[in-house]
Amino acid sequence: MARITLDISMSLDGFVAGPDPTLEDPLGKRGMELHEWVFGLAAWRAEHGMEGGETGPDSDLVAEYVASYGAVVMGRRMFSGGEGPWDSDPNGRGWWGDDPPFHVPVFVLTNHARDDLEMQGGTTFHFVTDGIESALAQARDAAGDRDVAVAGGCSTVQQFLRAGLIDEFELHVAPVLLGRGERLFDSVDVGDAGYRCERVVSSPAVAHYLFSRSA
Amino acid sequence: MARITLDISMSLDGFVAGPDPTLEDPLGKRGMELHEWVFGLAAWRAEHGMEGGETGPDSDLVAEYVASYGAVVMGRRMFSGGEGPWDSDPNGRGWWGDDPPFHVPVFVLTNHARDDLEMQGGTTFHFVTDGIESALAQARDAAGDRDVAVAGGCSTVQQFLRAGLIDEFELHVAPVLLGRGERLFDSVDVGDAGYRCERVVSSPAVAHYLFSRSA
């Protein structure tokens, strides 16, 4: 059965997004700094349809993640940054243009029903209005024997962690101090959830912590 | 002039101590797990008067830290776990027995005046009742051209960070999830304090992040 995984970048002071996100600055102030380690990597560039880039352990790790999932679950905020009815969402087709980097079915949690949105490159967005368990069931069906990746944003990830639904997660702790923003472990206590560290590796740009637990 | 440094272990979810500290369990529930990476290292064992242990990058980093400081500042809680008048503190000579591992003058922040306490091996505890700036001034005098290390606990470290007094800090992010306890970056915002990451290194047991800023 598919594992439910989470792969997220966090600042050293615990934030997974900066404060005050806008359409121009979707990750909030300085939020892009969390991801600077990834943009130059060959595996990230390939996922986004670009050639070249750095190879090495960081890139291998990203490639492994990208190959691992057969479906993605994300929150409305991660999809478009918007809220409310779709016809008033200025970013209603998502952040990623016509060929999003997922290349698998993506299940978007929302309170507002909407028809599927089929994009290029194998990405189809499905809009789920009846909660995370339903999204997960649909994503599992779509993923086959591959994993279901819970992608973000912060509050969606927290919902899944609180509900005890994540089997494995990798935190990429970036050497930046944001000071403010959305803190992953705010009101989320996974101290007794049975996660064990499987691996710690680092490059000069980031350290990666992989945790999992038995089913 | 001496730099003011900080060297502290933190869980991946941001805690530098577990909840509910007691005399038997001074670091709080599961707090010892934050430091598991250090106990087997040759440099840590040497500092504590023991032979043997693992050599390698983690140990080198500890040795470098131990050699760097000429004085230490700590809070009363780190010193004894107690509070109130000294004659009713059951741990009034500190946690470390007759030969504490500091081997330099140590300035203890307290509200209760007390004579100096000279121990074996070069450690003398001085009790400072007039605040962190005074403790720092005295520690600077004592340290000569070496650094002043701010040792802990959490609230003391937070006071120094909030006051903008730390020149350089190293965070050892241990691959453990405590869930609860004392969070280093609670109500401490160093996002605009001008720190830059100098180095990220890791072993399978821990990742080390070194930050500094120009004076």
PDB file of C-alpha atoms in Angstrom, chain B residues 36-191:
ATOM      1  CA  GLU B  36      23.335  11.865  22.759  1.00  0.00           C
ATOM      2  CA  TRP B  37      25.501  12.865  19.816  1.00  0.00           C
ATOM      3  CA  VAL B  38      28.128  14.328  22.145  1.00  0.00           C
ATOM      4  CA  PHE B  39      28.593  11.846  24.993  1.00  0.00           C
ATOM      5  CA  GLY B  40      30.667   9.343  23.047  1.00  0.00           C
ATOM      6  CA  LEU B  41      33.055  11.893  21.544  1.00  0.00           C
ATOM      7  CA  ALA B  42      36.718  11.977  22.541  1.00  0.00           C
ATOM      8  CA  ALA B  43      36.706  15.769  22.975  1.00  0.00           C
ATOM      9  CA  TRP B  44      33.672  15.692  25.272  1.00  0.00           C
ATOM     10  CA  ARG B  45      35.121  12.842  27.307  1.00  0.00           C
ATOM     11  CA  ALA B  46      38.446  14.683  27.666  1.00  0.00           C
ATOM     12  CA  GLU B  47      36.672  17.822  28.890  1.00  0.00           C
ATOM     13  CA  HIS B  48      34.995  15.649  31.522  1.00  0.00           C
ATOM     14  CA  GLY B  49      38.230  13.930  32.582  1.00  0.00           C
ATOM     15  CA  MET B  50      37.670  10.682  30.716  1.00  0.00           C
ATOM     16  CA  GLU B  51      39.854   8.880  28.199  1.00  0.00           C
ATOM     17  CA  GLY B  52      38.950   7.358  24.835  1.00  0.00           C
ATOM     18  CA  GLY B  53      35.912   8.044  22.712  1.00  0.00           C
ATOM     19  CA  GLU B  54      35.215   8.686  19.063  1.00  0.00           C
ATOM     20  CA  THR B  55      37.393  10.993  17.048  1.00  0.00           C
ATOM     21  CA  GLY B  56      36.322  12.681  13.811  1.00  0.00           C
ATOM     22  CA  PRO B  57      34.603  15.875  12.694  1.00  0.00           C
ATOM     23  CA  ASP B  58      32.007  15.984  15.511  1.00  0.00           C
ATOM     24  CA  SER B  59      34.741  15.589  18.118  1.00  0.00           C
ATOM     25  CA  ASP B  60      36.971  18.165  16.398  1.00  0.00           C
ATOM     26  CA  LEU B  61      34.146  20.650  16.479  1.00  0.00           C
ATOM     27  CA  VAL B  62      33.598  20.109  20.208  1.00  0.00           C
ATOM     28  CA  ALA B  63      37.342  20.433  20.856  1.00  0.00           C
ATOM     29  CA  GLU B  64      37.390  23.708  18.950  1.00  0.00           C
ATOM     30  CA  TYR B  65      34.524  25.054  21.033  1.00  0.00           C
ATOM     31  CA  VAL B  66      36.039  23.940  24.350  1.00  0.00           C
ATOM     32  CA  ALA B  67      39.328  25.631  23.445  1.00  0.00           C
ATOM     33  CA  SER B  68      37.621  28.832  22.363  1.00  0.00           C
ATOM     34  CA  TYR B  69      36.305  30.273  25.590  1.00  0.00           C
ATOM     35  CA  GLY B  70      38.015  31.899  28.564  1.00  0.00           C
ATOM     36  CA  ALA B  71      34.874  32.412  30.635  1.00  0.00           C
ATOM     37  CA  VAL B  72      31.313  31.098  30.771  1.00  0.00           C
ATOM     38  CA  VAL B  73      27.996  32.775  31.630  1.00  0.00           C
ATOM     39  CA  MET B  74      25.005  30.675  32.691  1.00  0.00           C
ATOM     40  CA  GLY B  75      21.664  31.010  34.424  1.00  0.00           C
ATOM     41  CA  ARG B  76      20.853  29.823  37.939  1.00  0.00           C
ATOM     42  CA  ARG B  77      18.665  27.079  36.492  1.00  0.00           C
ATOM     43  CA  MET B  78      21.509  25.658  34.488  1.00  0.00           C
ATOM     44  CA  PHE B  79      23.813  25.872  37.494  1.00  0.00           C
ATOM     45  CA  SER B  80      21.633  24.111  40.041  1.00  0.00           C
ATOM     46  CA  GLY B  81      18.068  23.761  38.798  1.00  0.00           C
ATOM     47  CA  GLY B  82      17.030  25.695  41.888  1.00  0.00           C
ATOM     48  CA  GLU B  83      15.634  29.095  42.715  1.00  0.00           C
ATOM     49  CA  GLY B  84      15.296  31.241  45.810  1.00  0.00           C
ATOM     50  CA  PRO B  85      17.844  31.550  48.629  1.00  0.00           C
ATOM     51  CA  TRP B  86      20.980  29.437  48.259  1.00  0.00           C
ATOM     52  CA  ASP B  87      20.794  27.852  51.711  1.00  0.00           C
ATOM     53  CA  SER B  88      17.619  26.055  50.658  1.00  0.00           C
ATOM     54  CA  ASP B  89      18.979  24.906  47.273  1.00  0.00           C
ATOM     55  CA  PRO B  90      19.644  21.149  47.522  1.00  0.00           C
ATOM     56  CA  ASN B  91      21.954  21.373  44.500  1.00  0.00           C
ATOM     57  CA  GLY B  92      23.774  24.519  45.579  1.00  0.00           C
ATOM     58  CA  ARG B  93      27.212  23.353  44.417  1.00  0.00           C
ATOM     59  CA  GLY B  94      25.962  22.717  40.885  1.00  0.00           C
ATOM     60  CA  TRP B  95      25.493  19.548  38.855  1.00  0.00           C
ATOM     61  CA  TRP B  96      29.083  18.767  38.137  1.00  0.00           C
ATOM     62  CA  GLY B  97      30.714  17.545  41.389  1.00  0.00           C
ATOM     63  CA  ASP B  98      34.087  18.811  42.644  1.00  0.00           C
ATOM     64  CA  ASP B  99      35.768  19.111  39.243  1.00  0.00           C
ATOM     65  CA  PRO B 100      33.322  20.743  36.812  1.00  0.00           C
ATOM     66  CA  PRO B 101      34.065  20.502  33.086  1.00  0.00           C
ATOM     67  CA  PHE B 102      34.495  24.244  32.488  1.00  0.00           C
ATOM     68  CA  HIS B 103      38.058  24.851  33.746  1.00  0.00           C
ATOM     69  CA  VAL B 104      37.548  28.635  33.507  1.00  0.00           C
ATOM     70  CA  PRO B 105      35.663  31.262  35.550  1.00  0.00           C
ATOM     71  CA  VAL B 106      31.889  30.787  35.318  1.00  0.00           C
ATOM     72  CA  PHE B 107      29.477  33.655  35.974  1.00  0.00           C
ATOM     73  CA  VAL B 108      26.099  32.518  37.291  1.00  0.00           C
ATOM     74  CA  LEU B 109      23.105  34.852  36.957  1.00  0.00           C
ATOM     75  CA  THR B 110      21.066  34.868  40.155  1.00  0.00           C
ATOM     76  CA  ASN B 111      18.914  37.114  42.301  1.00  0.00           C
ATOM     77  CA  HIS B 112      20.668  35.876  45.442  1.00  0.00           C
ATOM     78  CA  ALA B 113      24.138  37.112  46.369  1.00  0.00           C
ATOM     79  CA  ARG B 114      26.739  34.537  47.296  1.00  0.00           C
ATOM     80  CA  ASP B 115      30.514  34.263  47.751  1.00  0.00           C
ATOM     81  CA  ASP B 116      32.629  32.817  44.969  1.00  0.00           C
ATOM     82  CA  LEU B 117      32.748  29.043  44.861  1.00  0.00           C
ATOM     83  CA  GLU B 118      36.161  27.727  43.854  1.00  0.00           C
ATOM     84  CA  MET B 119      36.184  24.186  42.532  1.00  0.00           C
ATOM     85  CA  GLN B 120      38.965  21.895  41.313  1.00  0.00           C
ATOM     86  CA  GLY B 121      40.414  22.027  37.816  1.00  0.00           C
ATOM     87  CA  GLY B 122      40.275  25.789  37.338  1.00  0.00           C
ATOM     88  CA  THR B 123      36.516  26.316  37.571  1.00  0.00           C
ATOM     89  CA  THR B 124      35.404  29.124  39.918  1.00  0.00           C
ATOM     90  CA  PHE B 125      31.741  30.037  40.066  1.00  0.00           C
ATOM     91  CA  HIS B 126      31.007  33.764  40.517  1.00  0.00           C
ATOM     92  CA  PHE B 127      27.450  34.768  41.359  1.00  0.00           C
ATOM     93  CA  VAL B 128      26.188  37.896  39.626  1.00  0.00           C
ATOM     94  CA  THR B 129      23.089  39.645  40.912  1.00  0.00           C
ATOM     95  CA  ASP B 130      23.022  42.755  38.730  1.00  0.00           C
ATOM     96  CA  GLY B 131      22.032  41.366  35.343  1.00  0.00           C
ATOM     97  CA  ILE B 132      23.385  40.043  32.077  1.00  0.00           C
ATOM     98  CA  GLU B 133      25.333  43.159  31.055  1.00  0.00           C
ATOM     99  CA  SER B 134      27.258  43.069  34.320  1.00  0.00           C
ATOM    100  CA  ALA B 135      27.872  39.331  34.018  1.00  0.00           C
ATOM    101  CA  LEU B 136      29.118  39.878  30.506  1.00  0.00           C
ATOM    102  CA  ALA B 137      31.474  42.690  31.542  1.00  0.00           C
ATOM    103  CA  GLN B 138      32.984  40.545  34.282  1.00  0.00           C
ATOM    104  CA  ALA B 139      33.219  37.534  31.974  1.00  0.00           C
ATOM    105  CA  ARG B 140      34.964  39.597  29.298  1.00  0.00           C
ATOM    106  CA  ASP B 141      37.543  40.732  31.848  1.00  0.00           C
ATOM    107  CA  ALA B 142      38.109  37.151  32.937  1.00  0.00           C
ATOM    108  CA  ALA B 143      38.280  35.753  29.395  1.00  0.00           C
ATOM    109  CA  GLY B 144      41.132  37.969  28.186  1.00  0.00           C
ATOM    110  CA  ASP B 145      41.441  37.481  24.448  1.00  0.00           C
ATOM    111  CA  ARG B 146      39.388  34.308  24.439  1.00  0.00           C
ATOM    112  CA  ASP B 147      35.617  34.106  23.906  1.00  0.00           C
ATOM    113  CA  VAL B 148      32.850  34.350  26.448  1.00  0.00           C
ATOM    114  CA  ALA B 149      30.534  31.337  26.120  1.00  0.00           C
ATOM    115  CA  VAL B 150      26.882  31.763  27.022  1.00  0.00           C
ATOM    116  CA  ALA B 151      26.023  28.247  28.148  1.00  0.00           C
ATOM    117  CA  GLY B 152      22.317  28.142  29.012  1.00  0.00           C
ATOM    118  CA  GLY B 153      19.638  27.395  29.960  1.00  0.00           C
ATOM    119  CA  CYS B 154      16.987  28.376  27.504  1.00  0.00           C
ATOM    120  CA  SER B 155      15.751  31.579  29.148  1.00  0.00           C
ATOM    121  CA  THR B 156      19.292  32.886  29.671  1.00  0.00           C
ATOM    122  CA  VAL B 157      20.172  32.214  26.060  1.00  0.00           C
ATOM    123  CA  GLN B 158      16.960  33.907  24.936  1.00  0.00           C
ATOM    124  CA  GLN B 159      17.788  36.969  27.058  1.00  0.00           C
ATOM    125  CA  PHE B 160      21.180  37.284  25.368  1.00  0.00           C
ATOM    126  CA  LEU B 161      19.725  36.783  21.889  1.00  0.00           C
ATOM    127  CA  ARG B 162      16.974  39.318  22.493  1.00  0.00           C
ATOM    128  CA  ALA B 163      19.495  41.835  23.765  1.00  0.00           C
ATOM    129  CA  GLY B 164      21.550  41.365  20.590  1.00  0.00           C
ATOM    130  CA  LEU B 165      24.629  40.307  22.544  1.00  0.00           C
ATOM    131  CA  ILE B 166      25.587  37.075  20.748  1.00  0.00           C
ATOM    132  CA  ASP B 167      28.314  37.468  18.100  1.00  0.00           C
ATOM    133  CA  GLU B 168      28.445  33.868  16.954  1.00  0.00           C
ATOM    134  CA  PHE B 169      26.379  30.795  17.607  1.00  0.00           C
ATOM    135  CA  GLU B 170      26.473  27.151  16.711  1.00  0.00           C
ATOM    136  CA  LEU B 171      23.294  25.114  16.744  1.00  0.00           C
ATOM    137  CA  HIS B 172      23.577  21.352  16.879  1.00  0.00           C
ATOM    138  CA  VAL B 173      20.296  20.104  15.452  1.00  0.00           C
ATOM    139  CA  ALA B 174      19.745  16.594  16.753  1.00  0.00           C
ATOM    140  CA  PRO B 175      17.512  14.187  14.814  1.00  0.00           C
ATOM    141  CA  VAL B 176      14.979  13.871  17.612  1.00  0.00           C
ATOM    142  CA  LEU B 177      11.417  15.135  18.015  1.00  0.00           C
ATOM    143  CA  LEU B 178      10.630  16.083  21.612  1.00  0.00           C
ATOM    144  CA  GLY B 179       7.159  17.483  20.986  1.00  0.00           C
ATOM    145  CA  ARG B 180       7.233  19.613  24.120  1.00  0.00           C
ATOM    146  CA  GLY B 181       9.718  21.513  26.240  1.00  0.00           C
ATOM    147  CA  GLU B 182      11.577  24.807  26.027  1.00  0.00           C
ATOM    148  CA  ARG B 183      11.721  26.177  22.505  1.00  0.00           C
ATOM    149  CA  LEU B 184      14.787  28.269  21.714  1.00  0.00           C
ATOM    150  CA  PHE B 185      13.144  30.531  19.139  1.00  0.00           C
ATOM    151  CA  ASP B 186       9.931  31.178  21.090  1.00  0.00           C
ATOM    152  CA  SER B 187       9.534  34.936  21.395  1.00  0.00           C
ATOM    153  CA  VAL B 188      13.040  35.384  19.999  1.00  0.00           C
ATOM    154  CA  ASP B 189      13.228  36.853  16.511  1.00  0.00           C
ATOM    155  CA  VAL B 190      16.737  36.961  15.069  1.00  0.00           C
ATOM    156  CA  GLY B 191      15.534  37.208  11.475  1.00  0.00           C
TER     157      GLY B 191
END
